[in-house]
Amino acid sequence: MTPDEILKGLYDETLAGNGPAVLSLTNQALEMKMEPGTLLFEALIPALEEVGARFERGDYFVPEMLIAGKAMAGSMEVLRPLLADTGVQTIGTFLMGTVKGDVHDIGKNLVNIMLEGAGFEVIDLGVQVAPEKFVAAINEHQPDIVGFSAFLTTTMPMFKANLNALEKAGIRDQVIVMVGGAPVTQEYADVVGADGYAADASATVKRAKALLAERRATVNA
Amino acid sequence: MPFPVPSPASGPVPSPAARPGRIALVACGAIARPAAQAAARHGWPIDVHPLPPLLHNHPERIAGEAEHLLDELAGRYDRFAIGYADCGTYGAIDELCERRGVRRLAGLHCYDLLAGAPQMEATFEAEPGTYVFTDFLVESFERTVVRELGLDRYPELRDDYFGHYTRVVWLAQEPTPARREAAQRAADRMGLPLQVVVTGTSRLDEAMADLLDPDDPRPPAAAS
């Protein structure tokens, strides 16, 4: 296969959610000495962007999006250390987790897929993440943005508990805080003191980019 | 078209629905059958008009679809009611009820109607990773869960959907042997242990009786 054929194959198979094929093509490409960054930026990310676009248009649904995300994740397992070695920069680091008491994570996982597709490095803490775990992870990973996800009206109050924990740890101003989930609204995000809210995965990417640009402009001013 | 019901059974009739004429209950398809059976059992003058149960996978559309059906039924009924709890609409059903002067079933979900809200709260507090079945879900598992989540096409997604759950609790209204088998099969497919809690339908009956209480001060009909 030529490099172009590899890239096209990676794009098509990611779009189709064919994990084994994506992994095989990734390994083939590396054997051919193709750059990991090329595979990421010229095949995987464009494929995930297309997945997101199809989801927005209603051509793809949750299963198709998840399966494509899994296909890309398999490739990223191989590429991630190589990308770090070659100094390829992501556009930002996004720490994500579902709040304590809440196990619902499909929405969060869709957001993760879209964020990775947009070039963010996503560190996913999983579900039922306690405030102190968010604090520890922020100290460890120094993310640009932290996202709190909640699916239940009964677990939404954990946003405030998490923000209080960040304040208490003295790290609130170091990180942009975004909140989201089915019952969450902009009004609720404002009340708890989050920096950003978005109603769906696609909007999250746009909002995250905008908040990051604002933060960097402020820091550089 | 109203949901078909079996012949009314004899027995004591609770207090509700003393108004003349028929009442249209715009109901979730997942509770349409038990609601219609309750109406028949108690002799309530209710016609159940179901909306597709798969709307539950798109709760943001429920209020709009319910209002559309209210509009369609306007003029044909003396009274209207909504056979939904909040059902993940996060207040949209309440806003519709307020605007149209109709009542809805109490609670956050149909689980509350079957087991009671305090019981469900305790269930989720004890184990947040509780996945809840009803009789409807047990019987329609292949369609409403497996196919809707794409597990027929992508079985490898099972743990993406259910990996964080720790058990299935089946709120069994009528736990027939066939349903018990189906519930166990469904739980096995999810890779989770099954716990059966027999709820019967008495709470649903009570919720419907409350819905039809003629002493309620809210306006009886506003479907126009």
Coordinates of N, CA and C in Angstrom, one line a residue, chain B residues 12-221:
Chain B
P12 N -64.1 -3.7 43.4 CA -64.3 -2.4 44.0 C -63.6 -1.3 43.1
V13 N -64.3 -0.2 42.9 CA -63.8 0.9 42.1 C -63.4 2.0 43.0
P14 N -62.2 2.5 42.9 CA -61.8 3.6 43.7 C -62.6 4.9 43.3
S15 N -62.2 6.0 43.9 CA -63.1 7.1 43.9 C -63.1 8.0 42.6
P16 N -62.2 7.9 41.6 CA -62.0 9.0 40.7 C -63.0 9.2 39.7
A17 N -62.7 10.2 38.8 CA -63.4 10.3 37.5 C -64.9 10.3 37.6
A18 N -65.5 11.3 38.3 CA -66.9 11.4 38.4 C -67.5 12.2 37.3
R19 N -66.6 12.8 36.4 CA -67.1 13.7 35.4 C -67.8 12.9 34.3
P20 N -68.7 13.5 33.7 CA -69.4 12.9 32.5 C -68.4 12.9 31.3
G21 N -68.7 12.0 30.4 CA -67.9 12.0 29.2 C -66.6 11.3 29.3
R22 N -65.8 11.2 28.3 CA -64.5 10.5 28.3 C -63.3 11.3 28.6
I23 N -62.3 10.7 29.0 CA -61.0 11.4 29.3 C -60.0 10.8 28.4
A24 N -59.2 11.7 27.7 CA -58.1 11.2 26.9 C -56.8 11.2 27.7
L25 N -56.2 10.1 27.8 CA -54.9 10.0 28.5 C -53.8 9.8 27.4
V26 N -53.1 10.9 27.2 CA -51.9 10.9 26.3 C -50.8 10.3 27.0
A27 N -50.4 9.0 26.7 CA -49.5 8.2 27.6 C -48.3 7.7 26.8
C28 N -47.3 7.5 27.6 CA -46.1 6.8 27.1 C -46.5 5.4 26.7
G29 N -46.0 5.0 25.5 CA -46.3 3.6 25.1 C -45.9 2.5 26.1
A30 N -44.9 2.9 26.9 CA -44.4 1.9 27.8 C -45.4 1.6 29.0
I31 N -46.3 2.5 29.2 CA -47.3 2.3 30.3 C -48.7 2.2 29.7
A32 N -48.8 2.3 28.4 CA -50.2 2.4 27.8 C -51.0 1.2 28.2
R33 N -50.4 0.0 28.1 CA -51.2 -1.2 28.4 C -51.6 -1.3 29.8
P34 N -50.7 -1.2 30.8 CA -51.2 -1.2 32.2 C -52.1 -0.1 32.5
A35 N -51.9 1.1 31.9 CA -52.9 2.2 32.2 C -54.3 1.8 31.7
A36 N -54.3 1.3 30.5 CA -55.6 0.9 29.9 C -56.2 -0.2 30.7
Q37 N -55.4 -1.2 31.1 CA -55.9 -2.3 32.0 C -56.5 -1.7 33.3
A38 N -55.8 -0.8 33.9 CA -56.3 -0.2 35.1 C -57.6 0.5 34.9
A39 N -57.7 1.3 33.8 CA -58.9 2.0 33.5 C -60.1 1.0 33.4
A40 N -59.8 -0.1 32.6 CA -60.8 -1.1 32.4 C -61.2 -1.8 33.8
R41 N -60.2 -2.1 34.5 CA -60.4 -2.8 35.8 C -61.3 -2.0 36.7
H42 N -61.1 -0.7 36.7 CA -61.8 0.2 37.6 C -63.0 0.9 37.0
G43 N -63.2 0.6 35.7 CA -64.4 1.2 35.1 C -64.2 2.7 34.8
W44 N -63.0 3.2 34.8 CA -62.8 4.6 34.5 C -63.0 5.0 33.1
P45 N -63.6 6.1 32.8 CA -64.0 6.5 31.4 C -62.8 7.1 30.7
I46 N -61.8 6.3 30.5 CA -60.5 6.8 30.0 C -60.2 6.0 28.7
D47 N -59.8 6.8 27.7 CA -59.2 6.3 26.5 C -57.7 6.6 26.5
V48 N -56.9 5.6 26.4 CA -55.5 5.8 26.4 C -54.9 5.9 25.0
H49 N -54.3 7.1 24.8 CA -53.7 7.3 23.4 C -52.2 7.3 23.6
P50 N -51.6 6.2 23.1 CA -50.1 6.1 23.4 C -49.3 6.8 22.4
L51 N -48.1 7.3 22.9 CA -47.1 7.8 22.0 C -46.0 6.7 22.0
P52 N -45.2 6.7 20.9 CA -44.2 5.6 20.8 C -43.3 5.5 22.0
P53 N -43.1 4.4 22.6 CA -42.3 4.2 23.8 C -40.8 4.6 23.5
L54 N -40.4 4.5 22.2 CA -39.0 4.8 21.9 C -38.7 6.3 22.1
L55 N -39.7 7.1 22.2 CA -39.5 8.5 22.5 C -38.6 8.6 23.8
H56 N -38.7 7.6 24.6 CA -37.9 7.7 25.8 C -36.4 7.8 25.5
N57 N -36.0 7.4 24.4 CA -34.6 7.6 24.0 C -34.3 9.0 23.5
H58 N -35.4 9.8 23.3 CA -35.2 11.2 22.9 C -36.2 12.0 23.8
P59 N -35.9 12.1 25.1 CA -36.9 12.7 26.0 C -37.1 14.2 25.6
E60 N -36.2 14.8 24.9 CA -36.4 16.2 24.6 C -37.5 16.4 23.6
R61 N -38.0 15.3 23.0 CA -39.1 15.4 22.1 C -40.5 15.0 22.7
I62 N -40.4 14.6 23.9 CA -41.7 14.0 24.5 C -42.8 15.1 24.6
A63 N -42.4 16.2 25.2 CA -43.4 17.3 25.5 C -44.0 17.7 24.1
G64 N -43.2 17.9 23.1 CA -43.7 18.4 21.9 C -44.7 17.4 21.2
E65 N -44.3 16.1 21.3 CA -45.1 15.1 20.7 C -46.4 14.9 21.5
A66 N -46.3 15.1 22.8 CA -47.6 15.0 23.6 C -48.5 16.2 23.3
E67 N -47.9 17.3 23.1 CA -48.8 18.5 22.8 C -49.4 18.3 21.4
H68 N -48.7 17.8 20.5 CA -49.2 17.5 19.2 C -50.4 16.6 19.2
L69 N -50.3 15.6 20.1 CA -51.4 14.6 20.2 C -52.6 15.3 20.9
L70 N -52.3 16.1 21.9 CA -53.4 16.9 22.6 C -54.1 17.7 21.5
D71 N -53.4 18.3 20.7 CA -54.0 19.2 19.6 C -54.9 18.3 18.7
E72 N -54.4 17.1 18.3 CA -55.2 16.2 17.5 C -56.5 15.8 18.1
L73 N -56.4 15.6 19.4 CA -57.6 15.1 20.1 C -58.5 16.2 20.6
A74 N -58.1 17.4 20.4 CA -59.0 18.6 20.9 C -60.4 18.5 20.3
G75 N -61.3 18.7 21.1 CA -62.7 18.7 20.7 C -63.4 17.4 20.8
R76 N -62.6 16.3 20.9 CA -63.2 15.0 21.0 C -63.4 14.5 22.4
Y77 N -62.8 15.2 23.3 CA -62.8 14.7 24.7 C -63.2 15.9 25.7
D78 N -63.8 15.5 26.8 CA -64.1 16.5 27.8 C -62.9 16.9 28.6
R79 N -62.1 15.9 28.8 CA -60.9 16.1 29.7 C -59.7 15.4 29.1
F80 N -58.5 15.9 29.5 CA -57.3 15.4 29.0 C -56.3 15.2 30.2
A81 N -55.5 14.2 30.1 CA -54.4 14.0 31.1 C -53.2 13.5 30.4
I82 N -52.1 13.6 31.1 CA -50.8 13.2 30.5 C -50.3 11.9 31.2
G83 N -50.1 10.9 30.5 CA -49.6 9.6 31.1 C -48.1 9.5 31.1
Y84 N -47.5 10.5 31.5 CA -46.0 10.5 31.7 C -45.7 11.0 33.1
A85 N -44.6 10.5 33.7 CA -44.0 11.2 34.8 C -43.1 12.3 34.2
D86 N -42.1 12.8 34.9 CA -41.2 13.7 34.2 C -40.4 13.1 33.1
C87 N -40.0 11.8 33.3 CA -39.4 11.0 32.2 C -38.3 11.6 31.5
G88 N -37.4 12.3 32.2 CA -36.2 12.8 31.6 C -36.4 14.1 30.8
T89 N -37.6 14.7 30.9 CA -37.9 15.9 30.2 C -37.4 17.1 31.0
Y90 N -37.0 16.9 32.2 CA -36.5 17.9 33.1 C -37.4 19.2 33.1
G91 N -38.6 18.9 33.3 CA -39.6 20.0 33.5 C -40.4 20.4 32.3
A92 N -40.1 19.9 31.1 CA -40.8 20.2 29.9 C -42.2 19.7 29.9
I93 N -42.4 18.5 30.5 CA -43.8 18.0 30.6 C -44.6 18.9 31.6
D94 N -44.0 19.3 32.7 CA -44.6 20.2 33.6 C -45.0 21.5 33.0
E95 N -44.1 22.0 32.2 CA -44.4 23.3 31.5 C -45.6 23.1 30.6
L96 N -45.7 22.0 29.9 CA -46.8 21.7 29.0 C -48.1 21.6 29.8
C97 N -48.0 20.8 30.9 CA -49.2 20.6 31.7 C -49.7 22.0 32.3
E98 N -48.8 22.8 32.7 CA -49.2 24.1 33.2 C -49.9 25.0 32.1
R99 N -49.3 24.9 31.0 CA -49.8 25.8 29.9 C -51.1 25.3 29.4
R100 N -51.3 24.0 29.4 CA -52.6 23.4 28.8 C -53.6 23.1 29.9
G101 N -53.2 23.3 31.2 CA -54.1 23.0 32.2 C -54.5 21.5 32.4
V102 N -53.5 20.7 32.2 CA -53.8 19.2 32.3 C -52.8 18.7 33.4
R103 N -53.1 17.5 33.9 CA -52.3 16.9 34.9 C -51.5 15.8 34.3
R104 N -50.4 15.5 35.0 CA -49.6 14.3 34.6 C -49.4 13.3 35.8
L105 N -48.9 12.2 35.5 CA -48.6 11.2 36.5 C -47.5 11.7 37.4
A106 N -47.5 11.4 38.6 CA -46.5 11.9 39.6 C -45.2 11.2 39.4
G107 N -44.1 11.9 39.9 CA -42.8 11.2 39.9 C -41.9 11.6 38.8
L108 N -40.7 11.1 39.0 CA -39.6 11.4 38.0 C -39.7 10.4 36.8
H109 N -40.0 9.1 37.1 CA -40.0 8.1 36.1 C -41.1 7.2 36.3
C110 N -41.4 6.3 35.4 CA -42.4 5.3 35.6 C -42.0 4.3 36.8
Y111 N -40.7 4.3 37.0 CA -40.3 3.5 38.2 C -40.9 3.9 39.5
D112 N -41.0 5.3 39.6 CA -41.7 5.8 40.8 C -43.2 5.4 40.9
L113 N -43.8 5.3 39.7 CA -45.2 4.9 39.6 C -45.4 3.4 40.1
L114 N -44.4 2.6 39.8 CA -44.5 1.2 40.1 C -44.0 0.9 41.5
A115 N -42.9 1.4 41.9 CA -42.3 1.0 43.2 C -42.4 2.1 44.3
G116 N -42.7 3.3 43.9 CA -42.8 4.4 44.8 C -41.5 5.2 44.8
A117 N -41.6 6.5 44.9 CA -40.4 7.4 44.8 C -39.4 7.1 45.9
P118 N -39.8 7.0 47.2 CA -38.8 6.8 48.2 C -38.0 5.5 48.0
Q119 N -38.7 4.4 47.6 CA -38.1 3.1 47.3 C -37.1 3.3 46.2
M120 N -37.4 4.0 45.2 CA -36.5 4.2 44.1 C -35.3 5.0 44.5
E121 N -35.5 6.0 45.3 CA -34.4 6.8 45.8 C -33.4 6.0 46.6
A122 N -34.0 5.1 47.4 CA -33.2 4.2 48.3 C -32.4 3.2 47.4
T123 N -33.1 2.8 46.3 CA -32.5 1.8 45.4 C -31.2 2.4 44.8
F124 N -31.4 3.6 44.3 CA -30.2 4.3 43.6 C -29.2 4.7 44.6
E125 N -29.6 5.1 45.8 CA -28.6 5.5 46.7 C -27.8 4.3 47.2
A126 N -28.4 3.1 47.3 CA -27.7 1.9 47.7 C -26.7 1.5 46.6
E127 N -27.2 1.6 45.4 CA -26.3 1.2 44.3 C -26.6 2.1 43.1
P128 N -25.7 3.2 42.9 CA -26.0 4.1 41.8 C -26.0 3.3 40.4
G129 N -25.2 2.2 40.4 CA -25.2 1.5 39.1 C -26.3 0.5 39.0
T130 N -27.5 1.0 39.3 CA -28.7 0.1 39.1 C -29.4 0.4 37.8
Y131 N -29.6 -0.6 37.0 CA -30.4 -0.5 35.8 C -31.7 -1.1 36.0
V132 N -32.8 -0.4 35.7 CA -34.1 -0.8 36.1 C -34.9 -1.3 34.9
F133 N -35.5 -2.5 35.1 CA -36.4 -3.1 34.1 C -37.9 -2.8 34.6
T134 N -38.8 -2.7 33.7 CA -40.2 -2.9 34.0 C -40.7 -4.0 33.1
D135 N -41.9 -4.4 33.3 CA -42.5 -5.5 32.4 C -42.3 -5.1 31.0
F136 N -42.6 -3.9 30.7 CA -42.5 -3.4 29.3 C -41.1 -3.6 28.7
L137 N -40.1 -3.2 29.5 CA -38.8 -3.3 29.1 C -38.3 -4.8 28.9
V138 N -38.8 -5.6 29.8 CA -38.4 -7.0 29.7 C -38.9 -7.6 28.4
E139 N -40.2 -7.2 28.1 CA -40.8 -7.8 26.9 C -40.3 -7.2 25.6
S140 N -39.8 -6.0 25.7 CA -39.4 -5.3 24.5 C -37.9 -5.1 24.4
F141 N -37.2 -5.9 25.2 CA -35.7 -5.6 25.4 C -35.0 -5.7 24.1
E142 N -35.3 -6.6 23.2 CA -34.6 -6.7 22.0 C -34.7 -5.5 21.1
R143 N -35.9 -5.0 21.1 CA -36.2 -3.8 20.3 C -35.8 -2.5 21.0
T144 N -36.2 -2.3 22.2 CA -36.0 -1.0 22.9 C -34.5 -0.8 23.4
V145 N -33.9 -1.9 23.7 CA -32.5 -1.8 24.2 C -31.5 -2.3 23.2
V146 N -31.6 -3.5 22.8 CA -30.5 -4.1 21.9 C -30.4 -3.4 20.6
R147 N -31.6 -3.3 19.9 CA -31.5 -2.7 18.6 C -31.3 -1.2 18.7
E148 N -31.9 -0.5 19.6 CA -31.8 0.9 19.7 C -30.4 1.3 20.1
L149 N -29.7 0.5 20.9 CA -28.3 0.8 21.2 C -27.3 0.3 20.2
G150 N -27.8 -0.4 19.2 CA -26.9 -0.9 18.2 C -26.2 -2.2 18.6
L151 N -26.6 -2.8 19.7 CA -25.9 -4.0 20.1 C -26.1 -5.2 19.2
D152 N -27.1 -5.2 18.4 CA -27.3 -6.2 17.4 C -26.2 -6.1 16.3
R153 N -25.8 -4.9 16.1 CA -24.7 -4.7 15.0 C -23.3 -4.6 15.7
Y154 N -23.3 -4.1 16.9 CA -22.0 -3.9 17.5 C -22.0 -4.4 18.9
P155 N -22.0 -5.8 19.0 CA -22.1 -6.3 20.4 C -20.9 -5.9 21.3
E156 N -19.8 -5.5 20.7 CA -18.7 -5.1 21.5 C -18.9 -3.8 22.2
L157 N -20.0 -3.2 22.0 CA -20.3 -1.9 22.7 C -21.0 -2.2 24.1
R158 N -21.3 -3.5 24.3 CA -22.0 -3.8 25.6 C -21.4 -3.2 26.8
D159 N -20.1 -3.3 27.0 CA -19.5 -2.7 28.2 C -19.4 -1.2 28.2
D160 N -19.4 -0.7 26.9 CA -19.5 0.8 26.9 C -20.8 1.3 27.4
Y161 N -21.9 0.6 27.2 CA -23.2 1.0 27.7 C -23.4 0.6 29.2
F162 N -23.0 -0.6 29.5 CA -23.4 -1.2 30.8 C -22.3 -1.5 31.7
G163 N -21.1 -1.2 31.3 CA -19.9 -1.5 32.1 C -19.9 -1.0 33.5
H164 N -20.5 0.2 33.7 CA -20.5 0.8 35.0 C -21.7 0.4 35.9
Y165 N -22.6 -0.4 35.3 CA -23.8 -0.8 36.1 C -23.4 -2.1 36.9
T166 N -24.0 -2.2 38.0 CA -23.7 -3.4 38.9 C -24.8 -4.4 39.0
R167 N -26.0 -4.0 38.7 CA -27.1 -4.9 38.8 C -28.3 -4.4 38.0
V168 N -29.2 -5.4 37.7 CA -30.5 -5.0 37.1 C -31.6 -5.3 38.2
V169 N -32.4 -4.3 38.4 CA -33.6 -4.5 39.3 C -34.8 -4.5 38.4
W170 N -35.5 -5.5 38.4 CA -36.8 -5.6 37.7 C -38.0 -5.3 38.6
L171 N -38.6 -4.2 38.3 CA -39.9 -3.9 39.0 C -41.0 -4.7 38.3
A172 N -41.3 -5.8 38.9 CA -42.2 -6.8 38.2 C -43.6 -6.5 38.6
Q173 N -44.4 -6.1 37.5 CA -45.8 -5.9 37.7 C -46.5 -7.2 37.8
E174 N -46.3 -8.0 36.7 CA -46.8 -9.4 36.7 C -45.7 -10.3 36.3
P175 N -45.1 -10.9 37.3 CA -43.9 -11.7 37.0 C -44.3 -13.2 36.6
T176 N -44.8 -13.3 35.3 CA -45.1 -14.6 34.8 C -43.8 -15.4 34.6
P177 N -43.9 -16.7 34.5 CA -42.7 -17.5 34.2 C -42.0 -17.0 32.9
A178 N -42.8 -16.7 31.9 CA -42.2 -16.2 30.6 C -41.4 -15.0 30.8
R179 N -42.0 -14.0 31.6 CA -41.3 -12.8 31.8 C -40.1 -13.0 32.7
R180 N -40.1 -13.9 33.6 CA -39.0 -14.2 34.5 C -37.8 -14.6 33.6
E181 N -38.1 -15.5 32.7 CA -37.1 -16.0 31.7 C -36.5 -14.9 30.9
A182 N -37.5 -14.1 30.4 CA -37.0 -13.0 29.5 C -36.2 -12.0 30.3
A183 N -36.5 -11.7 31.5 CA -35.8 -10.8 32.3 C -34.4 -11.3 32.6
Q184 N -34.3 -12.6 32.9 CA -33.0 -13.2 33.2 C -32.1 -13.2 31.9
R185 N -32.8 -13.5 30.8 CA -32.0 -13.5 29.5 C -31.5 -12.1 29.3
A186 N -32.3 -11.1 29.5 CA -31.9 -9.7 29.2 C -30.7 -9.3 30.1
A187 N -30.9 -9.7 31.4 CA -29.8 -9.3 32.4 C -28.5 -10.0 32.0
D188 N -28.6 -11.3 31.6 CA -27.5 -12.1 31.2 C -26.8 -11.4 30.0
R189 N -27.6 -10.9 29.1 CA -27.0 -10.3 27.9 C -26.3 -9.0 28.3
M190 N -26.7 -8.3 29.4 CA -26.0 -7.1 29.8 C -24.9 -7.5 30.7
G191 N -24.8 -8.8 31.1 CA -23.7 -9.2 32.0 C -23.9 -8.7 33.4
L192 N -25.1 -8.6 33.9 CA -25.4 -8.1 35.2 C -26.3 -9.1 36.0
P193 N -26.2 -9.1 37.3 CA -27.1 -9.9 38.1 C -28.5 -9.3 38.1
L194 N -29.5 -10.2 38.2 CA -30.9 -9.7 38.2 C -31.5 -9.8 39.6
Q195 N -32.1 -8.8 40.0 CA -32.9 -8.8 41.3 C -34.3 -8.5 40.9
V196 N -35.2 -9.3 41.4 CA -36.7 -9.1 41.1 C -37.4 -8.5 42.3
V197 N -38.0 -7.4 42.1 CA -38.9 -6.7 43.1 C -40.3 -6.7 42.6
V198 N -41.1 -7.5 43.2 CA -42.5 -7.6 42.7 C -43.3 -6.3 43.2
T199 N -43.7 -5.5 42.3 CA -44.4 -4.3 42.7 C -45.9 -4.3 42.5
G200 N -46.4 -5.2 41.6 CA -47.8 -5.2 41.3 C -48.1 -3.9 40.5
T201 N -49.4 -3.6 40.5 CA -49.8 -2.3 39.8 C -50.5 -1.4 40.7
S202 N -50.6 -1.7 42.0 CA -51.4 -0.9 42.8 C -51.0 0.6 42.9
R203 N -49.7 0.9 42.8 CA -49.3 2.3 42.8 C -49.6 3.0 41.5
L204 N -49.5 2.3 40.4 CA -50.0 2.9 39.2 C -51.4 3.2 39.2
D205 N -52.2 2.3 39.8 CA -53.7 2.5 39.9 C -53.9 3.8 40.7
E206 N -53.2 3.9 41.8 CA -53.4 5.1 42.7 C -53.0 6.3 42.0
A207 N -51.9 6.3 41.2 CA -51.4 7.5 40.5 C -52.5 7.9 39.5
M208 N -53.1 6.9 38.8 CA -54.1 7.2 37.9 C -55.3 7.8 38.6
A209 N -55.7 7.2 39.7 CA -56.8 7.8 40.5 C -56.6 9.2 40.8
D210 N -55.3 9.5 41.3 CA -55.0 10.9 41.6 C -55.1 11.8 40.4
L211 N -54.7 11.3 39.3 CA -54.7 12.0 38.0 C -56.2 12.4 37.7
L212 N -57.1 11.6 38.0 CA -58.5 11.8 37.6 C -59.3 12.4 38.7
D213 N -58.7 12.8 39.8 CA -59.5 13.3 40.9 C -60.3 14.5 40.6
P214 N -61.6 14.4 40.6 CA -62.5 15.5 40.2 C -62.4 16.7 41.2
D215 N -61.9 16.5 42.3 CA -61.8 17.6 43.3 C -60.6 18.5 43.1
D216 N -59.7 18.0 42.1 CA -58.5 18.8 41.9 C -58.9 20.2 41.3
P217 N -58.3 21.3 41.9 CA -58.7 22.6 41.5 C -58.3 23.0 40.1
R218 N -57.4 22.3 39.5 CA -56.9 22.7 38.2 C -57.9 22.5 37.1
P219 N -57.9 23.3 36.1 CA -58.9 23.2 35.0 C -59.0 21.8 34.4
P220 N -60.2 21.4 34.1 CA -60.3 20.0 33.6 C -59.8 19.8 32.2
A221 N -59.9 20.8 31.4 CA -59.5 20.6 30.0 C -59.0 21.9 29.4

